[in-house]
Coordinates of C-alpha atoms in Angstrom, one line a residue:
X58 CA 98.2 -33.8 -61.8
X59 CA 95.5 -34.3 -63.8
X60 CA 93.5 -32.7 -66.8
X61 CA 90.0 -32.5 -64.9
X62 CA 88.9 -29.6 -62.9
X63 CA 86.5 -28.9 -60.4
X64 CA 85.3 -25.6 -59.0
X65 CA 86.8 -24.4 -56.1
X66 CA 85.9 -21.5 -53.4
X67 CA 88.5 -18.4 -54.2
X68 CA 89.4 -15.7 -51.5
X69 CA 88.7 -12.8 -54.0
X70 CA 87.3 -14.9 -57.6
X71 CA 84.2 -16.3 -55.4
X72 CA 84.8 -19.5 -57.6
X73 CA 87.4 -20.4 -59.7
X74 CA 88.5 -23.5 -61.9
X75 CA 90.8 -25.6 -59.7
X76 CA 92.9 -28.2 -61.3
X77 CA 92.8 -31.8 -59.4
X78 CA 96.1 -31.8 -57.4
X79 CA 95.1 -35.0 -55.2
X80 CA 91.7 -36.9 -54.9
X81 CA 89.9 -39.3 -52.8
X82 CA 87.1 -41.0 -52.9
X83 CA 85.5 -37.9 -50.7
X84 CA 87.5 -35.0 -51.9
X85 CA 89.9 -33.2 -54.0
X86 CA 92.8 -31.2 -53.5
X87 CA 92.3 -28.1 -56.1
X88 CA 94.8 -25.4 -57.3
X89 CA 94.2 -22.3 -59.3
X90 CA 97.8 -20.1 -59.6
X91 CA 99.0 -19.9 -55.9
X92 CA 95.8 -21.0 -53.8
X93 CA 95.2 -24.3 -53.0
X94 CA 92.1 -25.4 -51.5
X95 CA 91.0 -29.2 -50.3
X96 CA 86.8 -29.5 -50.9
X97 CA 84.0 -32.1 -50.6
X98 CA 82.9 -33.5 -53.7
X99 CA 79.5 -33.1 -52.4
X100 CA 80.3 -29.6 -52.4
X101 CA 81.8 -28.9 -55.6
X102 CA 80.8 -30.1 -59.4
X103 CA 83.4 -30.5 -62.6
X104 CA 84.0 -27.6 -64.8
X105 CA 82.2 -28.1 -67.9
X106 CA 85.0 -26.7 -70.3
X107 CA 82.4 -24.5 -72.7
X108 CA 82.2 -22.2 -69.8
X109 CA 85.8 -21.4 -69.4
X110 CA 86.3 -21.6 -73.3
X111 CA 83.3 -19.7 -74.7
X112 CA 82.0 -16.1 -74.1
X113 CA 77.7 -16.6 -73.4
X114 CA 76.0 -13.4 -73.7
X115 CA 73.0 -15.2 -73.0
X116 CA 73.1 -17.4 -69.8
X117 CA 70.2 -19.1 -70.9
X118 CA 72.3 -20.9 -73.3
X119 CA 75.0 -22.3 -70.6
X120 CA 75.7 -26.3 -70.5
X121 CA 76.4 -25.7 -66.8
X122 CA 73.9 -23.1 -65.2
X123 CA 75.7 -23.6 -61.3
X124 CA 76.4 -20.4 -59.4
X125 CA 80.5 -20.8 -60.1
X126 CA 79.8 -20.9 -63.5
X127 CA 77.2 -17.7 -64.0
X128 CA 79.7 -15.8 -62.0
X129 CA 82.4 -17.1 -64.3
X130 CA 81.2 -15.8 -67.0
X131 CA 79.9 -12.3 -65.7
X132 CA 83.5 -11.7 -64.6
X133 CA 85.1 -12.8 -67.9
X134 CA 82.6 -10.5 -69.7
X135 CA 83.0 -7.7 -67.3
X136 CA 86.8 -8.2 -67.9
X137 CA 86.3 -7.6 -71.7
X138 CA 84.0 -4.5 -71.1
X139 CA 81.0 -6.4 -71.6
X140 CA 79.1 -5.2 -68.7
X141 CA 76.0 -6.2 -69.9
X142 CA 74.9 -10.3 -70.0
X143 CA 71.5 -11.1 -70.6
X144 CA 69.7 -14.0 -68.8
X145 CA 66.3 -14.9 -70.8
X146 CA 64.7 -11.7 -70.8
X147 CA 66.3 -10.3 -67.6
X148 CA 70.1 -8.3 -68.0
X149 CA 72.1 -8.4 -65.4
X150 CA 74.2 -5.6 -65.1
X151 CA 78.2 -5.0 -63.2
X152 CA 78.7 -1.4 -62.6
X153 CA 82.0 0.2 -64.1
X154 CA 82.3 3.1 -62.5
X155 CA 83.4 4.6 -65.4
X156 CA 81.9 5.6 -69.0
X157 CA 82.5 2.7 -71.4
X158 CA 83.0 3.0 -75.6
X159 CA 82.4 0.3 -77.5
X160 CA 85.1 -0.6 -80.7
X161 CA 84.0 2.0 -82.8
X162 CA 84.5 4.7 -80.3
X163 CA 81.5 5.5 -79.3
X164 CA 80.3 5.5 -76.0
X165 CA 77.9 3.0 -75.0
X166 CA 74.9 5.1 -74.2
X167 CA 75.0 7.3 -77.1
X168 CA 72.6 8.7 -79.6
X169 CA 74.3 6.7 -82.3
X170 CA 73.7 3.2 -80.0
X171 CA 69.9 4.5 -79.4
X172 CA 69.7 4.7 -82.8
X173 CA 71.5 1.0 -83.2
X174 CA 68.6 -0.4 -81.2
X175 CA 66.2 1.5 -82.4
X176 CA 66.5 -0.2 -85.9
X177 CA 66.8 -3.6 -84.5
X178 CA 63.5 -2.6 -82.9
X179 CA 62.0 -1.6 -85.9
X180 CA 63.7 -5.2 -88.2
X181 CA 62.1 -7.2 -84.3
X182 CA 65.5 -8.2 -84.5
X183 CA 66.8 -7.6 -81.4
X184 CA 68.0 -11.0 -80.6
X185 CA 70.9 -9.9 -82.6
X186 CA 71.8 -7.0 -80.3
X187 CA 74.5 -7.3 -77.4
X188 CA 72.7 -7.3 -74.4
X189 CA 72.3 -3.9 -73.5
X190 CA 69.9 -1.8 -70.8
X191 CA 68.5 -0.5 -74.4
X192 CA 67.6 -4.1 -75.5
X193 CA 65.3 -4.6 -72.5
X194 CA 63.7 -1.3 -72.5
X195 CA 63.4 -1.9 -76.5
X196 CA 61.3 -5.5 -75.5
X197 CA 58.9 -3.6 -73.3
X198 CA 58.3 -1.0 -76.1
X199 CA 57.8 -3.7 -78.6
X200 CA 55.9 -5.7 -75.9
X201 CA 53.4 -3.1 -75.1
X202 CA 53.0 -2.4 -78.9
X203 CA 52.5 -6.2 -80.3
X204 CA 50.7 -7.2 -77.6
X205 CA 48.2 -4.1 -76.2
X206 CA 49.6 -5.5 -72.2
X207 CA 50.9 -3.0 -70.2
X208 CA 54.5 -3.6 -69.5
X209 CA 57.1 -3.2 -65.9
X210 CA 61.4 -2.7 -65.7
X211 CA 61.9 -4.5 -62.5
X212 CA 65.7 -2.8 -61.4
X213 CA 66.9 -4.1 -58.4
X214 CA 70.5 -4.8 -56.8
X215 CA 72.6 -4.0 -53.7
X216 CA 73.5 -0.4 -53.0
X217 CA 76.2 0.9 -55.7
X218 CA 75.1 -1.7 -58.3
X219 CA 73.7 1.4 -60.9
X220 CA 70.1 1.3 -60.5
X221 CA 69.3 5.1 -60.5
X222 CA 71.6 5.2 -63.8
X223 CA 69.9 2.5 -65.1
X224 CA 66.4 4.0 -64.5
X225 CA 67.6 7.2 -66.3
X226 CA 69.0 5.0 -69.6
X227 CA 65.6 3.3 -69.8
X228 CA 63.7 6.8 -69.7
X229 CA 66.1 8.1 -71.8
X230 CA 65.9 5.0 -74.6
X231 CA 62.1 4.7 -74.4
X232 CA 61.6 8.8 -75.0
X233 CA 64.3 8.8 -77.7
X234 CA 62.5 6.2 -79.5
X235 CA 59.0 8.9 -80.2
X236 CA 61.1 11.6 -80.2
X237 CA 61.7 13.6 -83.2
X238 CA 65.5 13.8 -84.5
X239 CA 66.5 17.2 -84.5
X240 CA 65.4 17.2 -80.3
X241 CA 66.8 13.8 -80.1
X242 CA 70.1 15.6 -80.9
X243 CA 70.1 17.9 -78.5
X244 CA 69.2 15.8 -75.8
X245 CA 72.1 13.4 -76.4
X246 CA 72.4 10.8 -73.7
X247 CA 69.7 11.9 -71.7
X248 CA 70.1 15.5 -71.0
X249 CA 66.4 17.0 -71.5
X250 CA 65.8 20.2 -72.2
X251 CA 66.0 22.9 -69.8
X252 CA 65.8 26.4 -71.1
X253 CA 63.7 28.3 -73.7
X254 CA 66.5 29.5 -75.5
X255 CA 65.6 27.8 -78.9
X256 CA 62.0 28.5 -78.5
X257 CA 61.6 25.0 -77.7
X258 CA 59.2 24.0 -74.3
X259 CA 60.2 20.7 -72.5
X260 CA 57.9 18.0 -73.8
X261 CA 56.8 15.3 -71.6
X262 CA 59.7 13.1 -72.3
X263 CA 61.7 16.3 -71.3
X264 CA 59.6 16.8 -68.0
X265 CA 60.4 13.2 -66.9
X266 CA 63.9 13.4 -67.6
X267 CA 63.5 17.0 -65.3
X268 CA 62.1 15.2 -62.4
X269 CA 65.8 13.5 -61.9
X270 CA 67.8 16.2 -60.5
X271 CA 65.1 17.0 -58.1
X272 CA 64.4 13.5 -56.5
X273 CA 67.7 13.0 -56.0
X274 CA 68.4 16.1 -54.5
X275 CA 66.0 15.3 -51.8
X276 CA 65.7 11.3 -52.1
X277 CA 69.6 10.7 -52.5
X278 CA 72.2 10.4 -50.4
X279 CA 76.0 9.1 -49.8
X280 CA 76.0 5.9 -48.0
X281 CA 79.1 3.4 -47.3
X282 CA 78.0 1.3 -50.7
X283 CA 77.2 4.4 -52.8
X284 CA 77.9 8.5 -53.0
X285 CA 74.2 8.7 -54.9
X286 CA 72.3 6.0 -53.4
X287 CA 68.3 6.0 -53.6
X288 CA 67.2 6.0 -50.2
X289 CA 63.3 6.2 -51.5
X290 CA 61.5 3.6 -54.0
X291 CA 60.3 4.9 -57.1
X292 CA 57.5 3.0 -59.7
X293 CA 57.3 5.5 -62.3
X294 CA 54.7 5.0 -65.0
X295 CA 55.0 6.5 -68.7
X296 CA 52.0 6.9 -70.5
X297 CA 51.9 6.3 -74.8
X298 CA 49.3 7.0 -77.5
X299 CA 49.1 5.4 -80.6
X300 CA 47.4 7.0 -83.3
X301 CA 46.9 6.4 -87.2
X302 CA 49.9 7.3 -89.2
X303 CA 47.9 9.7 -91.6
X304 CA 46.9 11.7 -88.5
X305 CA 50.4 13.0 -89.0
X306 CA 51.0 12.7 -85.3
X307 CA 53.7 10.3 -83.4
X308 CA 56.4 8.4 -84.3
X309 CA 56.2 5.1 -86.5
X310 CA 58.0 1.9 -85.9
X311 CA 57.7 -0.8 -88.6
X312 CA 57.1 -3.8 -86.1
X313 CA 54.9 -1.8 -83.9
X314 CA 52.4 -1.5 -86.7
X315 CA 51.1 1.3 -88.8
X316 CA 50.7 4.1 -86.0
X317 CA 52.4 7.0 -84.7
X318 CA 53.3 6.7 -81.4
X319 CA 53.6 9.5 -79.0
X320 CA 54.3 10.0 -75.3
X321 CA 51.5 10.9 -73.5
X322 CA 51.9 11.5 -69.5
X323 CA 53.7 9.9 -66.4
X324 CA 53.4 10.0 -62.9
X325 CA 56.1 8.8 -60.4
X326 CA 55.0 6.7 -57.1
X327 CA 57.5 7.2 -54.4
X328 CA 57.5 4.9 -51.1
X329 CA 59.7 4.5 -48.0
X330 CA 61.4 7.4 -47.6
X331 CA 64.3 6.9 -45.5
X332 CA 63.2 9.7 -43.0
X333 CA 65.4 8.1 -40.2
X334 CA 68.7 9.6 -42.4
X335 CA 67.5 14.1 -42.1
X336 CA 68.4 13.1 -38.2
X337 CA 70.8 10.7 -37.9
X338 CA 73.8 9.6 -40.2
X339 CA 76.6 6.5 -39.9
X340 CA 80.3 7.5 -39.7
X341 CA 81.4 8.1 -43.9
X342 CA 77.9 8.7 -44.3
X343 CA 75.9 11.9 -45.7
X344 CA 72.8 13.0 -45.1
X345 CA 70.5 13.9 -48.7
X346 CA 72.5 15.6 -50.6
X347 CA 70.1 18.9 -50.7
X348 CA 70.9 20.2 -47.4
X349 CA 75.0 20.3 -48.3
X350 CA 73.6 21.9 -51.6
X351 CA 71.9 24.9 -49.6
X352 CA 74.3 25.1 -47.0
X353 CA 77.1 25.5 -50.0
X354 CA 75.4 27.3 -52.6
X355 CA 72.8 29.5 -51.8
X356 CA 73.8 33.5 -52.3
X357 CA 74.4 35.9 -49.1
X358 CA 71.1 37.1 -49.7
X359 CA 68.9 33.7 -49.0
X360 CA 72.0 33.2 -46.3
X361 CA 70.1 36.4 -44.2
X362 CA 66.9 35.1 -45.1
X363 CA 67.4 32.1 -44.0
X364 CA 70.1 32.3 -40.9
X365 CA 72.4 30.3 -42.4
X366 CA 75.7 32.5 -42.2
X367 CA 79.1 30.8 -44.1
X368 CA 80.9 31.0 -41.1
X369 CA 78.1 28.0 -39.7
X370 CA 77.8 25.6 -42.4
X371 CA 80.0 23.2 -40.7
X372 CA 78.6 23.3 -37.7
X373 CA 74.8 22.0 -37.7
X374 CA 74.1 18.7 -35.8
X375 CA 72.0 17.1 -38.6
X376 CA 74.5 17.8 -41.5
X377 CA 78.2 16.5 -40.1
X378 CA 80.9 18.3 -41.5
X379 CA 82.2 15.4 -43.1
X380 CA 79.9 15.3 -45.6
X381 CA 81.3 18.4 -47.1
X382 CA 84.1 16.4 -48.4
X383 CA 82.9 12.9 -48.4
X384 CA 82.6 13.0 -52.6
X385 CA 85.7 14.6 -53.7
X386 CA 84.5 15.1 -57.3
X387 CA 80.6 16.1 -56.9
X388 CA 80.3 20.1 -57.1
X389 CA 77.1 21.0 -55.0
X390 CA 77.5 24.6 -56.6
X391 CA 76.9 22.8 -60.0
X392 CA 74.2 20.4 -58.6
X393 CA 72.6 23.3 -56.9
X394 CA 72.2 25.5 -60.5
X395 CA 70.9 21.9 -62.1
X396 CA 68.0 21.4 -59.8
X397 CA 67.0 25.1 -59.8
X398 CA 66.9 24.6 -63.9
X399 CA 64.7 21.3 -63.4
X400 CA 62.4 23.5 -60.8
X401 CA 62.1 26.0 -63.2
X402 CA 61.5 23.8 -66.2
X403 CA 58.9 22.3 -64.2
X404 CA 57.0 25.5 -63.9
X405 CA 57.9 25.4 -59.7
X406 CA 56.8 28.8 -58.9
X407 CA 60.1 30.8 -57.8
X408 CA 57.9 31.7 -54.5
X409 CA 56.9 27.9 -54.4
X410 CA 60.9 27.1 -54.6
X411 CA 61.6 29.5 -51.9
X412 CA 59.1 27.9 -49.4
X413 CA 61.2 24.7 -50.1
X414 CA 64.5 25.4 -49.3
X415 CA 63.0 27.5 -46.2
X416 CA 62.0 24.3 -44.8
X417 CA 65.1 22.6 -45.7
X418 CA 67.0 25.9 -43.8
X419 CA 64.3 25.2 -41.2
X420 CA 64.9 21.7 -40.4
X421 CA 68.8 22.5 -40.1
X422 CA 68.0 24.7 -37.5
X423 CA 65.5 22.5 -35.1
X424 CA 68.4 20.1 -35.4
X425 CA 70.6 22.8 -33.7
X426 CA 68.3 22.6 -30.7
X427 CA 69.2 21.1 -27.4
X428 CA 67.7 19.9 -24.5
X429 CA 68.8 19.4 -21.5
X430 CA 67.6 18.6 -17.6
X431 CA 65.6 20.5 -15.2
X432 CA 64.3 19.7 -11.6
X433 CA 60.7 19.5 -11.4
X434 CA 59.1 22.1 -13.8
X435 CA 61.6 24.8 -13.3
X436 CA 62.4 25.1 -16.5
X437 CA 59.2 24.7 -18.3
X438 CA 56.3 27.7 -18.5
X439 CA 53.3 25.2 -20.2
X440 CA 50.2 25.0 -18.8
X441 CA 50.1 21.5 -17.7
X442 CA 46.1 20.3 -17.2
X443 CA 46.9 17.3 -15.4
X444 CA 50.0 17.8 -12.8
X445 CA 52.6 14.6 -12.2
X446 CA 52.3 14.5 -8.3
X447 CA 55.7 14.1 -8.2
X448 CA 57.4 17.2 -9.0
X449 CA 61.1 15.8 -8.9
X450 CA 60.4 14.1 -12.0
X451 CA 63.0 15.2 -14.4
X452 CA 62.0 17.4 -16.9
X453 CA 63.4 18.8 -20.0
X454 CA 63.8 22.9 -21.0
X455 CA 65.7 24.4 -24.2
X456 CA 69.0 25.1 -23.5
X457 CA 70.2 29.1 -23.3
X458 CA 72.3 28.5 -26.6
X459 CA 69.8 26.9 -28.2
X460 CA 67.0 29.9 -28.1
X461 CA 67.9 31.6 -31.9
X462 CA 67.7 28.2 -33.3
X463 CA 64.6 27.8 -32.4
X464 CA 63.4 31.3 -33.6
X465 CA 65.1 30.9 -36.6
X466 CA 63.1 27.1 -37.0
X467 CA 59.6 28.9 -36.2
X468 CA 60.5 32.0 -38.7
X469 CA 60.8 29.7 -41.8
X470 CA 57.9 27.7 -41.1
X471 CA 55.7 30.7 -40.3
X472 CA 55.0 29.5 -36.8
X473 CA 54.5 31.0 -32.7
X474 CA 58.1 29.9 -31.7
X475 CA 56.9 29.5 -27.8
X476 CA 54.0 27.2 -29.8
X477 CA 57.0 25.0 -31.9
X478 CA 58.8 24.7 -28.2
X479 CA 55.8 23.6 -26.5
X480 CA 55.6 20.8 -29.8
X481 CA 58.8 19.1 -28.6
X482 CA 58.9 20.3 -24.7
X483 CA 55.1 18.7 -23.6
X484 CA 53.8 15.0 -24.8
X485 CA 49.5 16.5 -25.3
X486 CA 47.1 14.2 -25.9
X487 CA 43.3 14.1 -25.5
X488 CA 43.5 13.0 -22.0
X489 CA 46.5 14.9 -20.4
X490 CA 49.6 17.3 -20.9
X491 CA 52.8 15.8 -19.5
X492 CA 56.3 17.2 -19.8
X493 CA 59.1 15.8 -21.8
X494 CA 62.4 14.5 -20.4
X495 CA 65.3 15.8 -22.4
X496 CA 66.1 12.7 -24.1
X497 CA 62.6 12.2 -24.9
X498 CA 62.0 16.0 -26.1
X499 CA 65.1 15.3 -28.7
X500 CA 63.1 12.1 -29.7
X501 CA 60.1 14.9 -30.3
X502 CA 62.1 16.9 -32.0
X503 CA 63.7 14.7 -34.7
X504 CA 60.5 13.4 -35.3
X505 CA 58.9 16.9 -36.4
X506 CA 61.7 17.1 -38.8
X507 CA 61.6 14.1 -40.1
X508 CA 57.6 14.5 -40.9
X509 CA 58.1 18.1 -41.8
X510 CA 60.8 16.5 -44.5
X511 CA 58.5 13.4 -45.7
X512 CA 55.6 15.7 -46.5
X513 CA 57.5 18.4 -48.3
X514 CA 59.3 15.8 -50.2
X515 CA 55.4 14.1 -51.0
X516 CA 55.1 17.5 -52.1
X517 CA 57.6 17.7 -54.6
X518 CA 56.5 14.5 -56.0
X519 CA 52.6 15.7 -56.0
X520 CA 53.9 18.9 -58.3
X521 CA 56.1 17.0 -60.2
X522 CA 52.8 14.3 -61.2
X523 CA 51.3 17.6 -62.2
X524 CA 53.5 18.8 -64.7
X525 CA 53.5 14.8 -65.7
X526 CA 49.9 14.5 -66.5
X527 CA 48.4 12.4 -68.4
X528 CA 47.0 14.4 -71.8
X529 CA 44.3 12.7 -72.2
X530 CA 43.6 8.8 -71.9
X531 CA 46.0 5.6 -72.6
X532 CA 45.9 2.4 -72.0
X533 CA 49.5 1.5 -73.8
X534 CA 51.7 1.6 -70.6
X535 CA 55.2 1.0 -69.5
X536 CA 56.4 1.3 -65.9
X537 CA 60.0 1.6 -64.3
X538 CA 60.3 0.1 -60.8
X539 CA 63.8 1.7 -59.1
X540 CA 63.9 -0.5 -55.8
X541 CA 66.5 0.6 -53.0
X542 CA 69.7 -0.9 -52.8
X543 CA 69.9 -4.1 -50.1
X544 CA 72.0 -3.2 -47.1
X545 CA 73.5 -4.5 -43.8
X546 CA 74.5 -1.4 -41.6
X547 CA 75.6 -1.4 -37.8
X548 CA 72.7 0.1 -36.9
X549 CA 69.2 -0.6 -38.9
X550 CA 66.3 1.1 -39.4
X551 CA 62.7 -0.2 -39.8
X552 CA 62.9 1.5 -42.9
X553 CA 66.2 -0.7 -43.4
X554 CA 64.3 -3.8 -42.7
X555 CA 61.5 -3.2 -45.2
X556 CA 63.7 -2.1 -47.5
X557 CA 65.5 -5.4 -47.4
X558 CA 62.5 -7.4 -47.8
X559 CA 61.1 -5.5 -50.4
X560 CA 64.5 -6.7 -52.3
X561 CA 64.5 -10.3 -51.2
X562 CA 60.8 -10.3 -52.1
X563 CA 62.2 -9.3 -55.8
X564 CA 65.0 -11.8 -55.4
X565 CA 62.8 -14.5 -55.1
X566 CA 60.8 -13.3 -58.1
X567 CA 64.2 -13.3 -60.5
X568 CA 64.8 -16.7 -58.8
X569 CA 61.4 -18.1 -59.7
X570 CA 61.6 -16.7 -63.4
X571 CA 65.3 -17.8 -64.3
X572 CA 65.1 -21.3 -62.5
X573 CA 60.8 -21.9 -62.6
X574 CA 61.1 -20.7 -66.5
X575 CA 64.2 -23.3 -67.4
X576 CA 62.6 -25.9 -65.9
X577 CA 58.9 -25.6 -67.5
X578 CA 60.5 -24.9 -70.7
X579 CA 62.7 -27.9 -70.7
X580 CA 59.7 -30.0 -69.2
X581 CA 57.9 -28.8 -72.3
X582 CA 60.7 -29.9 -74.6
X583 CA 60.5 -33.5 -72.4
X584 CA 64.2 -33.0 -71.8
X585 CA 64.9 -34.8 -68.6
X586 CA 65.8 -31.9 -66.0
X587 CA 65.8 -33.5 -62.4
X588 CA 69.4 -34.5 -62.5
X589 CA 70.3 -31.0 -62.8
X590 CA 67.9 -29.6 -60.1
X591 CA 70.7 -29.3 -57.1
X592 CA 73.0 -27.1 -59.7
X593 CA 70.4 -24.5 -59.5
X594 CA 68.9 -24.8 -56.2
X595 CA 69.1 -21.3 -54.7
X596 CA 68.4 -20.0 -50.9
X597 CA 65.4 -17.5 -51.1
X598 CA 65.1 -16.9 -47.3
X599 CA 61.4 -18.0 -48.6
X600 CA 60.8 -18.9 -44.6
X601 CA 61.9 -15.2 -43.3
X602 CA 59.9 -13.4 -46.4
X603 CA 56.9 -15.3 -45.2
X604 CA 57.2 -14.7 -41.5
X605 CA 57.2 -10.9 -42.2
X606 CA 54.6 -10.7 -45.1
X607 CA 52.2 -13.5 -44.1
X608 CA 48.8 -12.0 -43.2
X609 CA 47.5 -11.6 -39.5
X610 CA 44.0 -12.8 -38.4

């Protein structure tokens, strides 16, 4: 055996250093502890021992920038709770699962490590930091400040990889840094104000915060990757003012110059909600988590109000039962009281709360209609202005069980409940009137339910933007983009599809600035770089993202 080692494929490492058990002029034979695995040498590349040997917390800095070798080192950090690695300017980030301290006991996202950053902010000495989500909101900060440009947070990464966290730590880091210390304290890692009870009102750091438990109420659910996945995009935008320091107003940081800087406004952007999930949900999978919320939490009063007795909130078609127990440790009683706080701190009118959880209670009960098959019109009483002159067409009518569902449905939305059946019973249009079949009269229902849910959820965001804005006028901007997570189910979506190239759209872009970057800076330094083009060559599926984005004539 000899001393040099190559990588080699791993079943559960991805790559590992193998040593050289046997070589030809092709290939080698490769060991690491009980696997053994013969590979090309076309397909493989020596191990350059500084990666196995030394810990990078900057990439940028590696001898040998091959896949095998990033992924090395992410694992050995992630190994040494170092979950954090920076790469240039971008962090990539492995998700614990857990709440990580660092040596000196504290935990990694406290007020204390704010604070950390926060001075090496102020010194422009973050270089010296541990890579950290704080050091990359701290660059945009200092970014926007130095250089008057308006800054982004790109987050992106499969389902389960911790963007919605993530999201929250940058908010939380970028208010904390104009935030005054005694409300700094009492908003320690990232819980915003959400009472009255020291005379305090929620500032607009606070109000940003506040708009977390709501979105993910509605936007979130549990998928096979993740029990709080994003199933909406959010680009959130936070507004700052900068004002002289004798004005007495604002927050100064040394290397931002000699103002005060304050928070000004926000306003979130949402896109793609996955409407397709209020109707339809894979096996292990939820649908958002507010309609196990109600279903579990709401007081016998709002169940008469709404029709939703505790002896039936198993047994709606929309929300499987499954889902009740899905997330052993989540308490929707607890979430419930969380988001009412956030609607309240919001200034959501309690009447204006009402109306939303009616429709929630309302779309739970349009998916507890059924259809079913009816000769001819027989089962139908719609006034049809054109006839089909065949009347042995098929034709769909409610079916008897299905009738206080469908009064319940048209209660809550304030709706003619003969009006709401003719909605999903009879395709209208300008031209004609034709009945549904049954399968097609389901289709027509689970599409009114998933519009009526996309609009109030637009809703939610509209009032939320109001409470956010802007005081006034700003050009010093940061914005947080929290992508969806990339997925591969059984069944997808549309939505599914522009998800996923919305994220290998972003891929491409990391690809372009990690690799593009190296190589213009090296090019720069005249340090000869085409040897080393084939170690970083990387499959952007640049000819599928084309085919789906290019423009049409």
């Amino acid at each position: 055996m000899t001393d040099a080692q190559y990588w080699m494929p791993h079943d559960t490492l991805c790559y590992a250093p193998g040593d050289v058990v046997k070589r030809t002029a092709q290939a080698v034979v490769l060991r690491h502890g009980n696997q053994e695995r013969t590979v090309m040498l076309a397909d493989t590349s020596p191990v350059v021992p500084s990666t196995v040997l030394q810990d990078y917390s900057n990439l940028e800095t590696l001898e040998d920038f091959s896949e095998p070798a990033i992924l090395h080192q992410i694992r050995q950090r992630f190994l040494n709770n170092f979950i954090y690695t920076y790469v240039s300017n971008i962090v990539i980030a492995v998700n614990p699962y857990q709440l990580l301290s660092r040596k000196d006991g504290e935990t990694i996202y406290s007020t204390k490590v704010v604070q950390d950053y926060e001075q090496h902010l102020v010194k422009d000495a973050l270089d010296e930091c541990e890579p950290h989500v704080f050091g990359v909101a701290a660059r945009a900060f200092l970014g926007m400040c130095t250089t008057g440009k308006r800054q982004s947070v790109l987050i992106s990464g499969e389902s389960g990889a911790g963007k919605t966290e993530t999201t929250k730590k940058v908010l939380y880091f970028l208010s904390s840094l104009v935030r005054g210390d005694h409300r700094r304290q009492r908003s320690d890692a990232g819980s915003p104000i959400m009472d009255d009870s020291s005379g305090e009102t929620a500032t607009i750091e606070d109000k940003m915060m506040l708009s977390n438990p709501i979105l993910e109420a509605f936007g979130n659910a549990q998928t096979v990757m993740n029990d709080n996945s994003s199933r909406f995009g959010k680009w959130m935008e936070i507004f700052f003012d900068s004002v002289p320091a004798k004005q007495h107003r604002g927050k100064v940081l040394a290397s931002c110059g000699h103002n005060g800087w304050s928070m000004l406004g926000g306003a979130i952007t949402s896109y793609i909600l996955e409407k397709s999930r209020v109707t339809d949900q894979m096996v292990g999978e939820r649908n958002f988590h507010v309609f196990y919320m109600v279903l579990s939490s709401i007081s016998d009063e709002q169940r008469q109000k709404w029709f939703l007795p505790a002896t039936t909130t198993r047994q709606h078609s929309y929300v499987q039962a499954s889902g009740f127990t899905n997330i052993p440790h989540r308490d929707e009683g607890d979430e419930f009281t969380t988001m009412q706080k956030a609607f309240a701190a919001l200034k959501f009118d309690v009447r204006e709360v009402d109306d939303v959880l009616s429709i929630v209670a309302a779309i739970v009960h349009l998916g507890d209609i059924a259809f079913e098959e009816a000769a001819g019109r027989a089962g139908m009483d719609v006034h049809t202005d054109l006839r089909d002159p065949d009347d042995t067409v098929p034709t769909a009518r409610m079916t008897e069980a299905s009738n206080a569902s469908l009064h319940h449905a048209a209660t809550l939305l304030q709706v003619d409940a003969t009006h709401l059946a003719e909605t999903m019973l009879v395709h209208q249009t300008r031209l004609f009137t034709r009945p549904r079949s049954a399968d097609k009269a389901a289709s027509a229902r689970d599409a009114l339910a998933k519009d009526l849910y996309r609009r109030m959820f637009d809703h939610l965001v509209e009032h939320i933007n109001v409470q956010l804005g802007l005081e006034g006028t700003s050009r010093h901007q940061i914005g947080v983009l929290d992508i969806f997570g990339f997925e591969i189910f059984e069944h997808n979506s549309f939505e599914q599809l522009c998800i996923n190239y919305a994220n290998e759209s972003l891929q491409r872009h990391f690809n372009t600035v990690v690799t593009d970057g190296e190589r213009s800076m090296y090019k720069a330094e005249g340090v000869p770089f085409d040897h080393l083009d084939a170690s970083v060559a990387v499959d952007d599926n640049r000819i599928c993202i084309e085919l789906i984005g290019a423009s049409r004539m």
